[in-house]
């Protein structure tokens, strides 16, 4: 599955991007400090700096995924989007 986070930065050349997984009220890192975290390290990757691709998805991947972008030089310095993923 591919989850996309579109970034429109006007000034910041390399915005900081983080992906988080929110399930049952608990938040965990998926992509942090420019690398995959936890079990995503072996089955996920970032494409084009913004899209999260998760391979071999299971029902345990059903969650809300949050893409957070920090662009300190822009007028809007931080933004986020939530994507609900349901794996049948």
PDB file of C-alpha atoms in Angstrom:
ATOM      1  CA  UNK A   1       0.000   0.000   0.000  1.00  0.00           C
ATOM      2  CA  UNK A   2       1.199   3.543  -0.727  1.00  0.00           C
ATOM      3  CA  UNK A   3       0.247   6.507   1.470  1.00  0.00           C
ATOM      4  CA  UNK A   4       1.040   9.917   0.013  1.00  0.00           C
ATOM      5  CA  UNK A   5       1.887  13.154   1.746  1.00  0.00           C
ATOM      6  CA  UNK A   6       2.111  16.071  -0.686  1.00  0.00           C
ATOM      7  CA  UNK A   7       4.505  18.821   0.385  1.00  0.00           C
ATOM      8  CA  UNK A   8       4.350  22.320  -1.039  1.00  0.00           C
ATOM      9  CA  UNK A   9       7.289  24.110   0.523  1.00  0.00           C
ATOM     10  CA  UNK A  10       8.025  27.559  -0.803  1.00  0.00           C
ATOM     11  CA  UNK A  11      11.293  28.325   0.963  1.00  0.00           C
ATOM     12  CA  UNK A  12      12.594  25.395   3.039  1.00  0.00           C
ATOM     13  CA  UNK A  13      14.832  23.263   0.826  1.00  0.00           C
ATOM     14  CA  UNK A  14      14.685  20.070   2.909  1.00  0.00           C
ATOM     15  CA  UNK A  15      11.579  19.932   5.125  1.00  0.00           C
ATOM     16  CA  UNK A  16      11.642  17.390   7.962  1.00  0.00           C
ATOM     17  CA  UNK A  17       9.150  14.575   7.367  1.00  0.00           C
ATOM     18  CA  UNK A  18       7.908  12.096   9.958  1.00  0.00           C
ATOM     19  CA  UNK A  19       5.325   9.320   9.678  1.00  0.00           C
ATOM     20  CA  UNK A  20       3.505   8.033  12.757  1.00  0.00           C
ATOM     21  CA  UNK A  21       1.044   5.192  13.310  1.00  0.00           C
ATOM     22  CA  UNK A  22      -1.882   5.764  15.665  1.00  0.00           C
ATOM     23  CA  UNK A  23      -3.731   2.634  16.769  1.00  0.00           C
ATOM     24  CA  UNK A  24      -5.939   2.098  19.831  1.00  0.00           C
ATOM     25  CA  UNK A  25      -4.910   5.492  21.215  1.00  0.00           C
ATOM     26  CA  UNK A  26      -1.183   4.726  21.039  1.00  0.00           C
ATOM     27  CA  UNK A  27       1.226   6.538  18.734  1.00  0.00           C
ATOM     28  CA  UNK A  28       4.409   4.969  17.397  1.00  0.00           C
ATOM     29  CA  UNK A  29       7.007   6.126  14.896  1.00  0.00           C
ATOM     30  CA  UNK A  30       7.041   4.633  11.410  1.00  0.00           C
ATOM     31  CA  UNK A  31       9.602   6.984   9.797  1.00  0.00           C
ATOM     32  CA  UNK A  32      11.703   9.163  12.099  1.00  0.00           C
ATOM     33  CA  UNK A  33      15.186  10.685  11.890  1.00  0.00           C
ATOM     34  CA  UNK A  34      15.338   9.734   8.171  1.00  0.00           C
ATOM     35  CA  UNK A  35      14.910   5.993   8.781  1.00  0.00           C
ATOM     36  CA  UNK A  36      12.176   3.409   9.217  1.00  0.00           C
ATOM     37  CA  UNK A  37      11.423   2.346  12.766  1.00  0.00           C
ATOM     38  CA  UNK A  38      10.429  -0.954  14.393  1.00  0.00           C
ATOM     39  CA  UNK A  39       9.051  -3.705  12.171  1.00  0.00           C
ATOM     40  CA  UNK A  40       8.647  -1.173   9.340  1.00  0.00           C
ATOM     41  CA  UNK A  41      12.448  -1.172   8.903  1.00  0.00           C
ATOM     42  CA  UNK A  42      12.249  -4.444   6.974  1.00  0.00           C
ATOM     43  CA  UNK A  43       8.983  -3.930   5.068  1.00  0.00           C
ATOM     44  CA  UNK A  44       8.489  -0.253   4.321  1.00  0.00           C
ATOM     45  CA  UNK A  45      10.221   2.499   2.386  1.00  0.00           C
ATOM     46  CA  UNK A  46       9.872   6.144   1.448  1.00  0.00           C
ATOM     47  CA  UNK A  47       9.395   7.005  -2.225  1.00  0.00           C
ATOM     48  CA  UNK A  48      10.083  10.476  -3.608  1.00  0.00           C
ATOM     49  CA  UNK A  49      10.749  11.765  -0.072  1.00  0.00           C
ATOM     50  CA  UNK A  50       7.031  11.878   0.756  1.00  0.00           C
ATOM     51  CA  UNK A  51       5.161   8.627   0.047  1.00  0.00           C
ATOM     52  CA  UNK A  52       5.171   5.782   2.556  1.00  0.00           C
ATOM     53  CA  UNK A  53       5.043   2.317   0.973  1.00  0.00           C
ATOM     54  CA  UNK A  54       4.211  -0.607   3.279  1.00  0.00           C
ATOM     55  CA  UNK A  55       4.782  -4.092   1.894  1.00  0.00           C
ATOM     56  CA  UNK A  56       3.001  -7.264   3.009  1.00  0.00           C
ATOM     57  CA  UNK A  57       0.298  -5.398   4.893  1.00  0.00           C
ATOM     58  CA  UNK A  58      -1.732  -7.278   7.496  1.00  0.00           C
ATOM     59  CA  UNK A  59      -4.710  -6.393   9.667  1.00  0.00           C
ATOM     60  CA  UNK A  60      -2.219  -5.206  12.298  1.00  0.00           C
ATOM     61  CA  UNK A  61      -1.398  -2.334   9.930  1.00  0.00           C
ATOM     62  CA  UNK A  62      -4.971  -1.030  10.191  1.00  0.00           C
ATOM     63  CA  UNK A  63      -4.535   2.364  11.825  1.00  0.00           C
ATOM     64  CA  UNK A  64      -4.395   6.095  11.270  1.00  0.00           C
ATOM     65  CA  UNK A  65      -1.108   7.183   9.732  1.00  0.00           C
ATOM     66  CA  UNK A  66       0.009  10.763  10.294  1.00  0.00           C
ATOM     67  CA  UNK A  67       2.460  12.555   8.021  1.00  0.00           C
ATOM     68  CA  UNK A  68       4.046  15.512   9.813  1.00  0.00           C
ATOM     69  CA  UNK A  69       6.076  18.086   7.905  1.00  0.00           C
ATOM     70  CA  UNK A  70       8.235  20.784   9.476  1.00  0.00           C
ATOM     71  CA  UNK A  71       9.425  23.588   7.186  1.00  0.00           C
ATOM     72  CA  UNK A  72      10.984  26.195   9.496  1.00  0.00           C
ATOM     73  CA  UNK A  73      11.705  28.757   6.761  1.00  0.00           C
ATOM     74  CA  UNK A  74       8.134  28.783   5.403  1.00  0.00           C
ATOM     75  CA  UNK A  75       5.211  30.925   6.525  1.00  0.00           C
ATOM     76  CA  UNK A  76       3.415  27.762   7.679  1.00  0.00           C
ATOM     77  CA  UNK A  77       6.193  26.067   9.624  1.00  0.00           C
ATOM     78  CA  UNK A  78       4.433  22.791  10.431  1.00  0.00           C
ATOM     79  CA  UNK A  79       1.572  20.818   8.934  1.00  0.00           C
ATOM     80  CA  UNK A  80       0.156  17.315   9.098  1.00  0.00           C
ATOM     81  CA  UNK A  81      -2.303  15.004   7.408  1.00  0.00           C
ATOM     82  CA  UNK A  82      -4.021  11.910   8.789  1.00  0.00           C
ATOM     83  CA  UNK A  83      -4.747   8.931   6.530  1.00  0.00           C
ATOM     84  CA  UNK A  84      -6.979   6.104   7.717  1.00  0.00           C
ATOM     85  CA  UNK A  85      -5.777   2.697   6.475  1.00  0.00           C
ATOM     86  CA  UNK A  86      -8.042  -0.330   6.790  1.00  0.00           C
ATOM     87  CA  UNK A  87      -6.621  -3.712   5.819  1.00  0.00           C
ATOM     88  CA  UNK A  88      -9.320  -6.340   5.210  1.00  0.00           C
TER      89      UNK A  88
END
